[in-house]
Amino acid sequence: MSALQVGLAVAGGLLLGGVIAWETWNARRRAPRQPVPERRPPAPEEGERVEPGVASALPTADDERLEPGFDTAPGALSPLGPVPAPEKRPRLDALIDVIAPIALDGRVVSGDAALAALPATRRVGSKPFAVEGRNVLTEEWEFPIAGQRYDALQAGVQLANRTGPLNEIEYSEYVMKAQHFADALGGAPEFPDMLHEVARARELDEFAATHDAQLSFTLRARLTAWSPGFVHQQAARLGFTAGAIPGRMVLPAEEPGLPPVLGLVFDPRAALSEDPEQSAINSLALSLDVPQVHRNARPFGRLRDVAFALAEVMDGEITDDTGQPLRTEMIDKIGQDLAQLYDTLDAHDLAAGSPQARRLFS
């Protein structure tokens, strides 16, 4: 073999090796980021005393990856005060319900009889239908309970929700359900005027439509996509837990029974993939359903802090749902507008996170 042939062979080998190395590097660069194995503390030596405590995977407030002011506790409270505990059963409220009292002529009805007389479905069209009784012992209104006794009853239907206002057809169905319930117990319902209540429903719906807010920030990968495991790991460090739906995580409220403070959603197809490690997620959405969460839980501040924290550790960019980058001053302006919305809801006895607001904005 001549020197020229040897030189060409060597050059070809080097070129081929370079191409293979470049392809390998490029493939690794395009591969979704995988969760990093958590570092575990070393096992104590035999006889070594172990101090009591609870290990946490959450970043601390001193972690340089977090924006100042980020509170890592899932249920942390602001200086405004504690978040009210949820009511087990939101009571009928004249502000957002049509209520028909049911006269019993001095009789007392058992909870067992009231439960047996309830309609098969608790909805009128798209609106919740409810019955309450006044407990003889506590004198409190409550959903009928077996073994209890009631000296007064009332039936109600919600005036509006996110599907729209109560209409004439739904009102007529409400009257039929309430009348059937009352007849089964020998009671006499007194219904308010239909036209007045339907007009009230439209007014309430108009207010709700102009004061509803569901905020969403999109986090987009700058260079490298994420695997579902990587997303779960980073979100879990900030207090998120897996939701019931694939591709959804939630930041739970401190009090059980309350709606989650924040939501996190990514493509469910990636979560359901047969090979999730190779599933590429290029964006995720962080959301806040404003009327569902009490302002004392700092929901917007936590949405902002979570977005910045994830953007830092996941090498992502915060944008709106159209893909336009959201700068810090733009996000702060949204927070200022939101404070005014909270004040308006408070002034109308529909404070965000209250049972009335959670029902109206649902």
Short mmCIF file of the C-alpha atoms (twelve columns), coordinates in Angstrom:
data_MODEL
# 
_entry.id   MODEL 
# 
loop_
_atom_site.group_PDB 
_atom_site.id 
_atom_site.type_symbol 
_atom_site.label_atom_id 
_atom_site.label_alt_id 
_atom_site.label_comp_id 
_atom_site.label_asym_id 
_atom_site.label_seq_id 
_atom_site.Cartn_x 
_atom_site.Cartn_y 
_atom_site.Cartn_z 
_atom_site.pdbx_PDB_model_num 
ATOM 1   C CA . MET A 1   0.000   0.000  0.000  1 
ATOM 2   C CA . SER A 2   1.415   3.383  -0.983 1 
ATOM 3   C CA . ALA A 3   1.935   6.270  1.417  1 
ATOM 4   C CA . LEU A 4   -0.934  8.087  -0.300 1 
ATOM 5   C CA . GLN A 5   -3.344  5.197  0.307  1 
ATOM 6   C CA . VAL A 6   -2.262  4.941  3.931  1 
ATOM 7   C CA . GLY A 7   -2.798  8.656  4.403  1 
ATOM 8   C CA . LEU A 8   -6.252  8.506  2.823  1 
ATOM 9   C CA . ALA A 9   -7.191  5.520  4.974  1 
ATOM 10  C CA . VAL A 10  -6.072  7.313  8.121  1 
ATOM 11  C CA . ALA A 11  -7.903  10.484 7.114  1 
ATOM 12  C CA . GLY A 12  -11.045 8.486  6.323  1 
ATOM 13  C CA . GLY A 13  -10.890 6.755  9.671  1 
ATOM 14  C CA . LEU A 14  -10.507 10.037 11.498 1 
ATOM 15  C CA . LEU A 15  -13.400 11.546 9.546  1 
ATOM 16  C CA . LEU A 16  -15.628 8.544  10.255 1 
ATOM 17  C CA . GLY A 17  -14.725 8.665  13.929 1 
ATOM 18  C CA . GLY A 18  -15.534 12.367 14.034 1 
ATOM 19  C CA . VAL A 19  -18.918 11.818 12.378 1 
ATOM 20  C CA . ILE A 20  -19.774 9.044  14.846 1 
ATOM 21  C CA . ALA A 21  -18.691 11.179 17.803 1 
ATOM 22  C CA . TRP A 22  -20.730 14.130 16.541 1 
ATOM 23  C CA . GLU A 23  -23.827 11.992 15.990 1 
ATOM 24  C CA . THR A 24  -23.442 10.485 19.449 1 
ATOM 25  C CA . TRP A 25  -23.106 13.930 21.035 1 
ATOM 26  C CA . ASN A 26  -26.026 15.288 19.050 1 
ATOM 27  C CA . ALA A 27  -28.231 12.324 20.006 1 
ATOM 28  C CA . ARG A 28  -27.402 12.832 23.663 1 
ATOM 29  C CA . ARG A 29  -28.130 16.538 23.359 1 
ATOM 30  C CA . ARG A 30  -31.555 15.838 21.845 1 
ATOM 31  C CA . ALA A 31  -32.467 13.132 24.373 1 
ATOM 32  C CA . PRO A 32  -34.955 14.244 27.042 1 
ATOM 33  C CA . ARG A 33  -33.431 15.143 30.386 1 
ATOM 34  C CA . GLN A 34  -33.788 12.341 32.913 1 
ATOM 35  C CA . PRO A 35  -34.386 12.554 36.673 1 
ATOM 36  C CA . VAL A 36  -31.229 12.793 38.722 1 
ATOM 37  C CA . PRO A 37  -30.764 10.056 41.344 1 
ATOM 38  C CA . GLU A 38  -31.409 11.520 44.769 1 
ATOM 39  C CA . ARG A 39  -28.444 11.568 47.111 1 
ATOM 40  C CA . ARG A 40  -29.125 9.488  50.182 1 
ATOM 41  C CA . PRO A 41  -27.434 10.159 53.508 1 
ATOM 42  C CA . PRO A 42  -24.867 7.511  54.474 1 
ATOM 43  C CA . ALA A 43  -26.149 4.725  56.688 1 
ATOM 44  C CA . PRO A 44  -25.166 5.276  60.341 1 
ATOM 45  C CA . GLU A 45  -22.408 3.173  61.776 1 
ATOM 46  C CA . GLU A 46  -23.447 0.456  64.167 1 
ATOM 47  C CA . GLY A 47  -24.036 2.023  67.547 1 
ATOM 48  C CA . GLU A 48  -24.027 5.560  66.138 1 
ATOM 49  C CA . ARG A 49  -26.757 7.781  67.543 1 
ATOM 50  C CA . VAL A 50  -29.178 9.166  64.962 1 
ATOM 51  C CA . GLU A 51  -30.814 12.496 65.689 1 
ATOM 52  C CA . PRO A 52  -34.585 12.537 65.160 1 
ATOM 53  C CA . GLY A 53  -35.779 14.520 62.191 1 
ATOM 54  C CA . VAL A 54  -37.534 14.410 58.854 1 
ATOM 55  C CA . ALA A 55  -35.620 14.403 55.569 1 
ATOM 56  C CA . SER A 56  -36.981 16.695 52.873 1 
ATOM 57  C CA . ALA A 57  -36.425 16.747 49.142 1 
ATOM 58  C CA . LEU A 58  -37.618 20.343 48.926 1 
ATOM 59  C CA . PRO A 59  -35.098 23.109 48.239 1 
ATOM 60  C CA . THR A 60  -34.474 25.435 51.154 1 
ATOM 61  C CA . ALA A 61  -35.050 29.174 51.159 1 
ATOM 62  C CA . ASP A 62  -31.276 29.625 50.935 1 
ATOM 63  C CA . ASP A 63  -31.051 27.616 47.717 1 
ATOM 64  C CA . GLU A 64  -29.570 29.988 45.147 1 
ATOM 65  C CA . ARG A 65  -31.824 28.518 42.469 1 
ATOM 66  C CA . LEU A 66  -34.920 30.022 44.109 1 
ATOM 67  C CA . GLU A 67  -36.099 33.582 43.775 1 
ATOM 68  C CA . PRO A 68  -36.081 35.570 47.038 1 
ATOM 69  C CA . GLY A 69  -39.299 35.129 48.950 1 
ATOM 70  C CA . PHE A 70  -40.106 31.637 47.682 1 
ATOM 71  C CA . ASP A 71  -41.726 29.614 50.428 1 
ATOM 72  C CA . THR A 72  -41.087 25.898 50.017 1 
ATOM 73  C CA . ALA A 73  -43.740 24.741 52.482 1 
ATOM 74  C CA . PRO A 74  -46.753 23.401 50.544 1 
ATOM 75  C CA . GLY A 75  -49.217 25.088 52.901 1 
ATOM 76  C CA . ALA A 76  -47.228 28.161 53.902 1 
ATOM 77  C CA . LEU A 77  -49.312 31.160 54.930 1 
ATOM 78  C CA . SER A 78  -48.829 34.842 54.253 1 
ATOM 79  C CA . PRO A 79  -48.889 37.507 56.981 1 
ATOM 80  C CA . LEU A 80  -52.565 38.108 56.114 1 
ATOM 81  C CA . GLY A 81  -53.606 35.187 58.300 1 
ATOM 82  C CA . PRO A 82  -54.679 31.562 58.114 1 
ATOM 83  C CA . VAL A 83  -56.737 30.159 55.274 1 
ATOM 84  C CA . PRO A 84  -60.278 29.292 56.466 1 
ATOM 85  C CA . ALA A 85  -60.941 25.584 56.848 1 
ATOM 86  C CA . PRO A 86  -63.332 24.120 54.263 1 
ATOM 87  C CA . GLU A 87  -66.970 23.610 55.128 1 
ATOM 88  C CA . LYS A 88  -67.976 19.982 54.879 1 
ATOM 89  C CA . ARG A 89  -71.165 20.885 52.989 1 
ATOM 90  C CA . PRO A 90  -71.549 24.433 51.672 1 
ATOM 91  C CA . ARG A 91  -74.878 25.733 52.923 1 
ATOM 92  C CA . LEU A 92  -77.551 27.214 50.721 1 
ATOM 93  C CA . ASP A 93  -76.955 30.937 50.436 1 
ATOM 94  C CA . ALA A 94  -79.493 33.482 49.210 1 
ATOM 95  C CA . LEU A 95  -76.650 35.296 47.437 1 
ATOM 96  C CA . ILE A 96  -76.113 32.509 44.903 1 
ATOM 97  C CA . ASP A 97  -79.116 30.177 45.372 1 
ATOM 98  C CA . VAL A 98  -82.850 30.152 44.776 1 
ATOM 99  C CA . ILE A 99  -84.306 28.953 48.087 1 
ATOM 100 C CA . ALA A 100 -87.838 27.630 48.656 1 
ATOM 101 C CA . PRO A 101 -88.870 27.108 52.306 1 
ATOM 102 C CA . ILE A 102 -91.009 24.012 52.924 1 
ATOM 103 C CA . ALA A 103 -93.688 24.445 55.595 1 
ATOM 104 C CA . LEU A 104 -94.224 21.406 57.864 1 
ATOM 105 C CA . ASP A 105 -97.157 22.760 59.926 1 
ATOM 106 C CA . GLY A 106 -95.343 22.245 63.192 1 
ATOM 107 C CA . ARG A 107 -94.369 18.649 62.466 1 
ATOM 108 C CA . VAL A 108 -90.890 17.178 62.847 1 
ATOM 109 C CA . VAL A 109 -89.357 15.117 60.042 1 
ATOM 110 C CA . SER A 110 -86.714 12.457 60.575 1 
ATOM 111 C CA . GLY A 111 -83.457 12.545 58.674 1 
ATOM 112 C CA . ASP A 112 -84.146 9.022  57.398 1 
ATOM 113 C CA . ALA A 113 -87.444 10.136 55.846 1 
ATOM 114 C CA . ALA A 114 -85.835 13.208 54.265 1 
ATOM 115 C CA . LEU A 115 -83.035 11.124 52.769 1 
ATOM 116 C CA . ALA A 116 -85.519 8.618  51.347 1 
ATOM 117 C CA . ALA A 117 -87.478 11.438 49.685 1 
ATOM 118 C CA . LEU A 118 -84.487 12.995 47.927 1 
ATOM 119 C CA . PRO A 119 -84.502 12.913 44.109 1 
ATOM 120 C CA . ALA A 120 -82.247 10.432 42.331 1 
ATOM 121 C CA . THR A 121 -80.061 13.200 40.907 1 
ATOM 122 C CA . ARG A 122 -78.867 16.334 42.711 1 
ATOM 123 C CA . ARG A 123 -78.705 18.501 39.597 1 
ATOM 124 C CA . VAL A 124 -81.178 20.639 37.701 1 
ATOM 125 C CA . GLY A 125 -79.824 20.904 34.201 1 
ATOM 126 C CA . SER A 126 -76.262 22.053 34.804 1 
ATOM 127 C CA . LYS A 127 -76.956 23.524 38.266 1 
ATOM 128 C CA . PRO A 128 -76.624 21.833 41.680 1 
ATOM 129 C CA . PHE A 129 -79.854 21.079 43.543 1 
ATOM 130 C CA . ALA A 130 -79.764 20.790 47.343 1 
ATOM 131 C CA . VAL A 131 -82.022 20.198 50.335 1 
ATOM 132 C CA . GLU A 132 -81.376 21.271 53.926 1 
ATOM 133 C CA . GLY A 133 -83.090 20.762 57.225 1 
ATOM 134 C CA . ARG A 134 -82.944 22.693 60.503 1 
ATOM 135 C CA . ASN A 135 -81.705 20.312 63.174 1 
ATOM 136 C CA . VAL A 136 -83.997 20.289 66.223 1 
ATOM 137 C CA . LEU A 137 -81.090 19.892 68.653 1 
ATOM 138 C CA . THR A 138 -78.490 22.247 67.174 1 
ATOM 139 C CA . GLU A 139 -80.896 24.633 65.374 1 
ATOM 140 C CA . GLU A 140 -78.370 24.625 62.518 1 
ATOM 141 C CA . TRP A 141 -79.218 24.103 58.856 1 
ATOM 142 C CA . GLU A 142 -77.561 20.996 57.411 1 
ATOM 143 C CA . PHE A 143 -77.886 18.329 54.776 1 
ATOM 144 C CA . PRO A 144 -80.242 15.678 56.226 1 
ATOM 145 C CA . ILE A 145 -78.492 13.076 58.390 1 
ATOM 146 C CA . ALA A 146 -79.936 9.695  59.338 1 
ATOM 147 C CA . GLY A 147 -80.983 9.588  62.978 1 
ATOM 148 C CA . GLN A 148 -81.474 13.359 63.269 1 
ATOM 149 C CA . ARG A 149 -84.772 15.275 63.427 1 
ATOM 150 C CA . TYR A 150 -85.739 18.456 61.585 1 
ATOM 151 C CA . ASP A 151 -88.430 21.052 62.253 1 
ATOM 152 C CA . ALA A 152 -87.952 22.964 58.980 1 
ATOM 153 C CA . LEU A 153 -86.822 22.150 55.455 1 
ATOM 154 C CA . GLN A 154 -85.765 24.123 52.394 1 
ATOM 155 C CA . ALA A 155 -84.834 23.245 48.814 1 
ATOM 156 C CA . GLY A 156 -82.523 25.283 46.623 1 
ATOM 157 C CA . VAL A 157 -80.871 25.470 43.235 1 
ATOM 158 C CA . GLN A 158 -77.763 27.448 42.299 1 
ATOM 159 C CA . LEU A 159 -78.370 30.610 40.290 1 
ATOM 160 C CA . ALA A 160 -75.263 30.409 38.116 1 
ATOM 161 C CA . ASN A 161 -71.948 28.657 37.546 1 
ATOM 162 C CA . ARG A 162 -69.388 28.555 34.770 1 
ATOM 163 C CA . THR A 163 -71.921 26.909 32.446 1 
ATOM 164 C CA . GLY A 164 -74.120 30.017 32.571 1 
ATOM 165 C CA . PRO A 165 -77.171 31.364 34.439 1 
ATOM 166 C CA . LEU A 166 -80.232 29.432 35.582 1 
ATOM 167 C CA . ASN A 167 -82.841 29.567 32.816 1 
ATOM 168 C CA . GLU A 168 -86.628 29.140 32.751 1 
ATOM 169 C CA . ILE A 169 -86.472 25.454 31.818 1 
ATOM 170 C CA . GLU A 170 -84.064 24.692 34.665 1 
ATOM 171 C CA . TYR A 171 -86.211 26.692 37.081 1 
ATOM 172 C CA . SER A 172 -89.282 24.659 36.099 1 
ATOM 173 C CA . GLU A 173 -87.336 21.421 36.657 1 
ATOM 174 C CA . TYR A 174 -86.256 22.736 40.051 1 
ATOM 175 C CA . VAL A 175 -89.866 23.411 41.016 1 
ATOM 176 C CA . MET A 176 -90.868 19.875 40.013 1 
ATOM 177 C CA . LYS A 177 -88.051 18.266 42.032 1 
ATOM 178 C CA . ALA A 178 -88.658 20.386 45.108 1 
ATOM 179 C CA . GLN A 179 -92.427 19.825 44.942 1 
ATOM 180 C CA . HIS A 180 -91.982 16.055 44.637 1 
ATOM 181 C CA . PHE A 181 -89.647 16.068 47.662 1 
ATOM 182 C CA . ALA A 182 -92.092 18.163 49.699 1 
ATOM 183 C CA . ASP A 183 -95.100 15.999 48.752 1 
ATOM 184 C CA . ALA A 184 -93.286 12.872 49.949 1 
ATOM 185 C CA . LEU A 185 -92.957 14.459 53.399 1 
ATOM 186 C CA . GLY A 186 -96.332 16.190 53.545 1 
ATOM 187 C CA . GLY A 187 -94.771 19.640 53.274 1 
ATOM 188 C CA . ALA A 188 -95.785 22.753 51.343 1 
ATOM 189 C CA . PRO A 189 -93.031 24.613 49.421 1 
ATOM 190 C CA . GLU A 190 -93.210 28.324 48.735 1 
ATOM 191 C CA . PHE A 191 -91.403 29.220 45.507 1 
ATOM 192 C CA . PRO A 192 -90.140 32.715 44.672 1 
ATOM 193 C CA . ASP A 193 -91.193 34.356 41.393 1 
ATOM 194 C CA . MET A 194 -89.524 32.645 38.434 1 
ATOM 195 C CA . LEU A 195 -88.937 35.782 36.329 1 
ATOM 196 C CA . HIS A 196 -87.334 37.571 39.268 1 
ATOM 197 C CA . GLU A 197 -85.005 34.670 40.028 1 
ATOM 198 C CA . VAL A 198 -84.022 34.139 36.395 1 
ATOM 199 C CA . ALA A 199 -83.200 37.856 36.113 1 
ATOM 200 C CA . ARG A 200 -81.151 37.594 39.290 1 
ATOM 201 C CA . ALA A 201 -79.330 34.596 37.820 1 
ATOM 202 C CA . ARG A 202 -78.406 36.564 34.696 1 
ATOM 203 C CA . GLU A 203 -77.115 39.457 36.782 1 
ATOM 204 C CA . LEU A 204 -74.983 37.140 38.918 1 
ATOM 205 C CA . ASP A 205 -73.674 35.349 35.834 1 
ATOM 206 C CA . GLU A 206 -72.685 38.661 34.241 1 
ATOM 207 C CA . PHE A 207 -70.747 39.625 37.362 1 
ATOM 208 C CA . ALA A 208 -69.048 36.223 37.497 1 
ATOM 209 C CA . ALA A 209 -68.102 36.329 33.810 1 
ATOM 210 C CA . THR A 210 -66.375 39.694 34.191 1 
ATOM 211 C CA . HIS A 211 -64.581 38.766 37.424 1 
ATOM 212 C CA . ASP A 212 -63.443 35.229 36.647 1 
ATOM 213 C CA . ALA A 213 -59.732 34.631 36.280 1 
ATOM 214 C CA . GLN A 214 -57.810 31.464 35.458 1 
ATOM 215 C CA . LEU A 215 -54.145 32.330 35.090 1 
ATOM 216 C CA . SER A 216 -51.637 30.171 33.229 1 
ATOM 217 C CA . PHE A 217 -47.895 30.476 32.692 1 
ATOM 218 C CA . THR A 218 -46.189 28.258 30.115 1 
ATOM 219 C CA . LEU A 219 -42.670 26.979 30.720 1 
ATOM 220 C CA . ARG A 220 -40.874 26.062 27.488 1 
ATOM 221 C CA . ALA A 221 -37.614 24.122 27.205 1 
ATOM 222 C CA . ARG A 222 -34.836 26.277 25.778 1 
ATOM 223 C CA . LEU A 223 -32.616 23.548 24.287 1 
ATOM 224 C CA . THR A 224 -33.161 20.097 25.769 1 
ATOM 225 C CA . ALA A 225 -36.606 18.549 26.207 1 
ATOM 226 C CA . TRP A 226 -37.648 16.934 29.499 1 
ATOM 227 C CA . SER A 227 -38.766 13.403 30.284 1 
ATOM 228 C CA . PRO A 228 -41.892 12.878 32.445 1 
ATOM 229 C CA . GLY A 229 -39.685 11.597 35.253 1 
ATOM 230 C CA . PHE A 230 -37.564 14.752 35.166 1 
ATOM 231 C CA . VAL A 231 -40.665 16.979 35.322 1 
ATOM 232 C CA . HIS A 232 -42.095 14.977 38.225 1 
ATOM 233 C CA . GLN A 233 -38.833 15.118 40.125 1 
ATOM 234 C CA . GLN A 234 -38.351 18.871 39.818 1 
ATOM 235 C CA . ALA A 235 -41.999 19.674 40.574 1 
ATOM 236 C CA . ALA A 236 -42.078 17.303 43.552 1 
ATOM 237 C CA . ARG A 237 -39.157 19.197 45.085 1 
ATOM 238 C CA . LEU A 238 -41.436 22.238 45.201 1 
ATOM 239 C CA . GLY A 239 -44.326 20.412 46.855 1 
ATOM 240 C CA . PHE A 240 -46.315 19.164 43.846 1 
ATOM 241 C CA . THR A 241 -47.955 15.746 43.931 1 
ATOM 242 C CA . ALA A 242 -49.255 13.564 41.110 1 
ATOM 243 C CA . GLY A 243 -52.857 14.242 40.137 1 
ATOM 244 C CA . ALA A 244 -55.546 11.740 39.218 1 
ATOM 245 C CA . ILE A 245 -55.129 12.492 35.504 1 
ATOM 246 C CA . PRO A 246 -51.932 11.494 33.633 1 
ATOM 247 C CA . GLY A 247 -49.805 14.523 32.898 1 
ATOM 248 C CA . ARG A 248 -51.245 16.550 35.777 1 
ATOM 249 C CA . MET A 249 -49.703 17.495 39.115 1 
ATOM 250 C CA . VAL A 250 -51.079 19.728 41.869 1 
ATOM 251 C CA . LEU A 251 -49.741 21.817 44.706 1 
ATOM 252 C CA . PRO A 252 -52.182 20.784 47.459 1 
ATOM 253 C CA . ALA A 253 -53.760 23.178 49.921 1 
ATOM 254 C CA . GLU A 254 -52.787 22.983 53.563 1 
ATOM 255 C CA . GLU A 255 -56.327 22.094 54.647 1 
ATOM 256 C CA . PRO A 256 -57.704 18.778 53.333 1 
ATOM 257 C CA . GLY A 257 -60.843 19.285 51.283 1 
ATOM 258 C CA . LEU A 258 -59.794 22.590 49.734 1 
ATOM 259 C CA . PRO A 259 -58.955 22.864 46.009 1 
ATOM 260 C CA . PRO A 260 -55.258 22.700 45.090 1 
ATOM 261 C CA . VAL A 261 -53.359 25.980 45.139 1 
ATOM 262 C CA . LEU A 262 -51.732 25.441 41.744 1 
ATOM 263 C CA . GLY A 263 -51.866 22.994 38.868 1 
ATOM 264 C CA . LEU A 264 -49.123 21.727 36.555 1 
ATOM 265 C CA . VAL A 265 -50.013 20.071 33.246 1 
ATOM 266 C CA . PHE A 266 -47.974 18.536 30.433 1 
ATOM 267 C CA . ASP A 267 -48.794 16.339 27.441 1 
ATOM 268 C CA . PRO A 268 -50.590 13.248 28.850 1 
ATOM 269 C CA . ARG A 269 -49.339 11.184 25.907 1 
ATOM 270 C CA . ALA A 270 -45.827 11.507 27.296 1 
ATOM 271 C CA . ALA A 271 -46.979 10.252 30.696 1 
ATOM 272 C CA . LEU A 272 -48.774 7.280  29.105 1 
ATOM 273 C CA . SER A 273 -45.962 6.385  26.697 1 
ATOM 274 C CA . GLU A 274 -44.676 2.815  26.704 1 
ATOM 275 C CA . ASP A 275 -41.165 4.240  27.033 1 
ATOM 276 C CA . PRO A 276 -41.591 7.413  29.138 1 
ATOM 277 C CA . GLU A 277 -37.824 7.913  29.433 1 
ATOM 278 C CA . GLN A 278 -37.706 8.664  25.706 1 
ATOM 279 C CA . SER A 279 -40.854 10.801 25.703 1 
ATOM 280 C CA . ALA A 280 -39.940 14.407 25.014 1 
ATOM 281 C CA . ILE A 281 -41.805 17.188 26.817 1 
ATOM 282 C CA . ASN A 282 -41.076 20.619 25.370 1 
ATOM 283 C CA . SER A 283 -43.475 22.653 27.500 1 
ATOM 284 C CA . LEU A 284 -45.668 22.528 30.568 1 
ATOM 285 C CA . ALA A 285 -48.351 24.836 31.946 1 
ATOM 286 C CA . LEU A 286 -48.622 26.194 35.487 1 
ATOM 287 C CA . SER A 287 -52.136 27.311 36.358 1 
ATOM 288 C CA . LEU A 288 -54.053 29.142 39.082 1 
ATOM 289 C CA . ASP A 289 -57.856 29.100 39.319 1 
ATOM 290 C CA . VAL A 290 -58.118 32.429 41.140 1 
ATOM 291 C CA . PRO A 291 -61.651 32.282 42.654 1 
ATOM 292 C CA . GLN A 292 -61.012 28.777 44.019 1 
ATOM 293 C CA . VAL A 293 -58.032 29.692 46.247 1 
ATOM 294 C CA . HIS A 294 -58.044 32.038 49.245 1 
ATOM 295 C CA . ARG A 295 -55.754 35.021 48.879 1 
ATOM 296 C CA . ASN A 296 -54.122 34.237 52.242 1 
ATOM 297 C CA . ALA A 297 -52.517 31.198 50.614 1 
ATOM 298 C CA . ARG A 298 -50.397 33.570 48.450 1 
ATOM 299 C CA . PRO A 299 -51.494 31.734 45.285 1 
ATOM 300 C CA . PHE A 300 -50.149 34.229 42.751 1 
ATOM 301 C CA . GLY A 301 -46.887 34.753 44.619 1 
ATOM 302 C CA . ARG A 302 -46.388 31.014 44.722 1 
ATOM 303 C CA . LEU A 303 -47.269 30.684 41.030 1 
ATOM 304 C CA . ARG A 304 -44.623 33.286 40.213 1 
ATOM 305 C CA . ASP A 305 -42.000 31.740 42.478 1 
ATOM 306 C CA . VAL A 306 -42.617 28.211 41.222 1 
ATOM 307 C CA . ALA A 307 -42.370 29.403 37.609 1 
ATOM 308 C CA . PHE A 308 -39.024 31.105 38.237 1 
ATOM 309 C CA . ALA A 309 -37.676 28.183 40.263 1 
ATOM 310 C CA . LEU A 310 -38.583 25.605 37.596 1 
ATOM 311 C CA . ALA A 311 -37.300 27.818 34.799 1 
ATOM 312 C CA . GLU A 312 -33.938 27.970 36.556 1 
ATOM 313 C CA . VAL A 313 -33.463 24.283 37.321 1 
ATOM 314 C CA . MET A 314 -35.045 23.023 34.076 1 
ATOM 315 C CA . ASP A 315 -33.452 25.569 31.724 1 
ATOM 316 C CA . GLY A 316 -36.828 26.850 30.583 1 
ATOM 317 C CA . GLU A 317 -38.394 30.136 29.506 1 
ATOM 318 C CA . ILE A 318 -41.614 31.546 30.999 1 
ATOM 319 C CA . THR A 319 -44.137 32.575 28.333 1 
ATOM 320 C CA . ASP A 320 -47.838 33.195 27.940 1 
ATOM 321 C CA . ASP A 321 -50.051 30.679 26.138 1 
ATOM 322 C CA . THR A 322 -49.194 32.277 22.772 1 
ATOM 323 C CA . GLY A 323 -45.467 31.742 23.266 1 
ATOM 324 C CA . GLN A 324 -44.583 35.362 24.076 1 
ATOM 325 C CA . PRO A 325 -41.910 35.639 26.811 1 
ATOM 326 C CA . LEU A 326 -43.125 37.038 30.119 1 
ATOM 327 C CA . ARG A 327 -40.670 39.440 31.691 1 
ATOM 328 C CA . THR A 328 -40.539 39.990 35.452 1 
ATOM 329 C CA . GLU A 329 -42.222 43.396 35.263 1 
ATOM 330 C CA . MET A 330 -45.069 41.946 33.194 1 
ATOM 331 C CA . ILE A 331 -45.653 39.215 35.755 1 
ATOM 332 C CA . ASP A 332 -45.601 41.762 38.584 1 
ATOM 333 C CA . LYS A 333 -48.222 43.851 36.746 1 
ATOM 334 C CA . ILE A 334 -50.487 40.796 36.574 1 
ATOM 335 C CA . GLY A 335 -50.120 40.457 40.350 1 
ATOM 336 C CA . GLN A 336 -51.176 44.072 40.862 1 
ATOM 337 C CA . ASP A 337 -54.284 43.603 38.720 1 
ATOM 338 C CA . LEU A 338 -55.081 40.442 40.613 1 
ATOM 339 C CA . ALA A 339 -55.012 42.273 43.944 1 
ATOM 340 C CA . GLN A 340 -57.784 44.539 42.650 1 
ATOM 341 C CA . LEU A 341 -59.822 41.508 41.620 1 
ATOM 342 C CA . TYR A 342 -59.480 40.038 45.109 1 
ATOM 343 C CA . ASP A 343 -60.740 43.312 46.599 1 
ATOM 344 C CA . THR A 344 -63.751 43.366 44.283 1 
ATOM 345 C CA . LEU A 345 -64.708 39.783 45.139 1 
ATOM 346 C CA . ASP A 346 -64.342 40.573 48.836 1 
ATOM 347 C CA . ALA A 347 -66.621 43.597 48.477 1 
ATOM 348 C CA . HIS A 348 -69.359 41.427 46.917 1 
ATOM 349 C CA . ASP A 349 -69.180 38.745 49.662 1 
ATOM 350 C CA . LEU A 350 -67.648 36.347 47.153 1 
ATOM 351 C CA . ALA A 351 -64.104 36.235 48.508 1 
ATOM 352 C CA . ALA A 352 -61.798 33.953 46.560 1 
ATOM 353 C CA . GLY A 353 -61.678 30.546 48.208 1 
ATOM 354 C CA . SER A 354 -64.967 31.004 50.063 1 
ATOM 355 C CA . PRO A 355 -67.632 28.282 49.692 1 
ATOM 356 C CA . GLN A 356 -69.807 30.717 47.717 1 
ATOM 357 C CA . ALA A 357 -67.015 31.614 45.287 1 
ATOM 358 C CA . ARG A 358 -65.944 27.985 44.859 1 
ATOM 359 C CA . ARG A 359 -69.513 27.070 43.944 1 
ATOM 360 C CA . LEU A 360 -70.172 30.051 41.668 1 
ATOM 361 C CA . PHE A 361 -66.886 29.720 39.778 1 
ATOM 362 C CA . SER A 362 -67.153 25.996 39.105 1 
# 
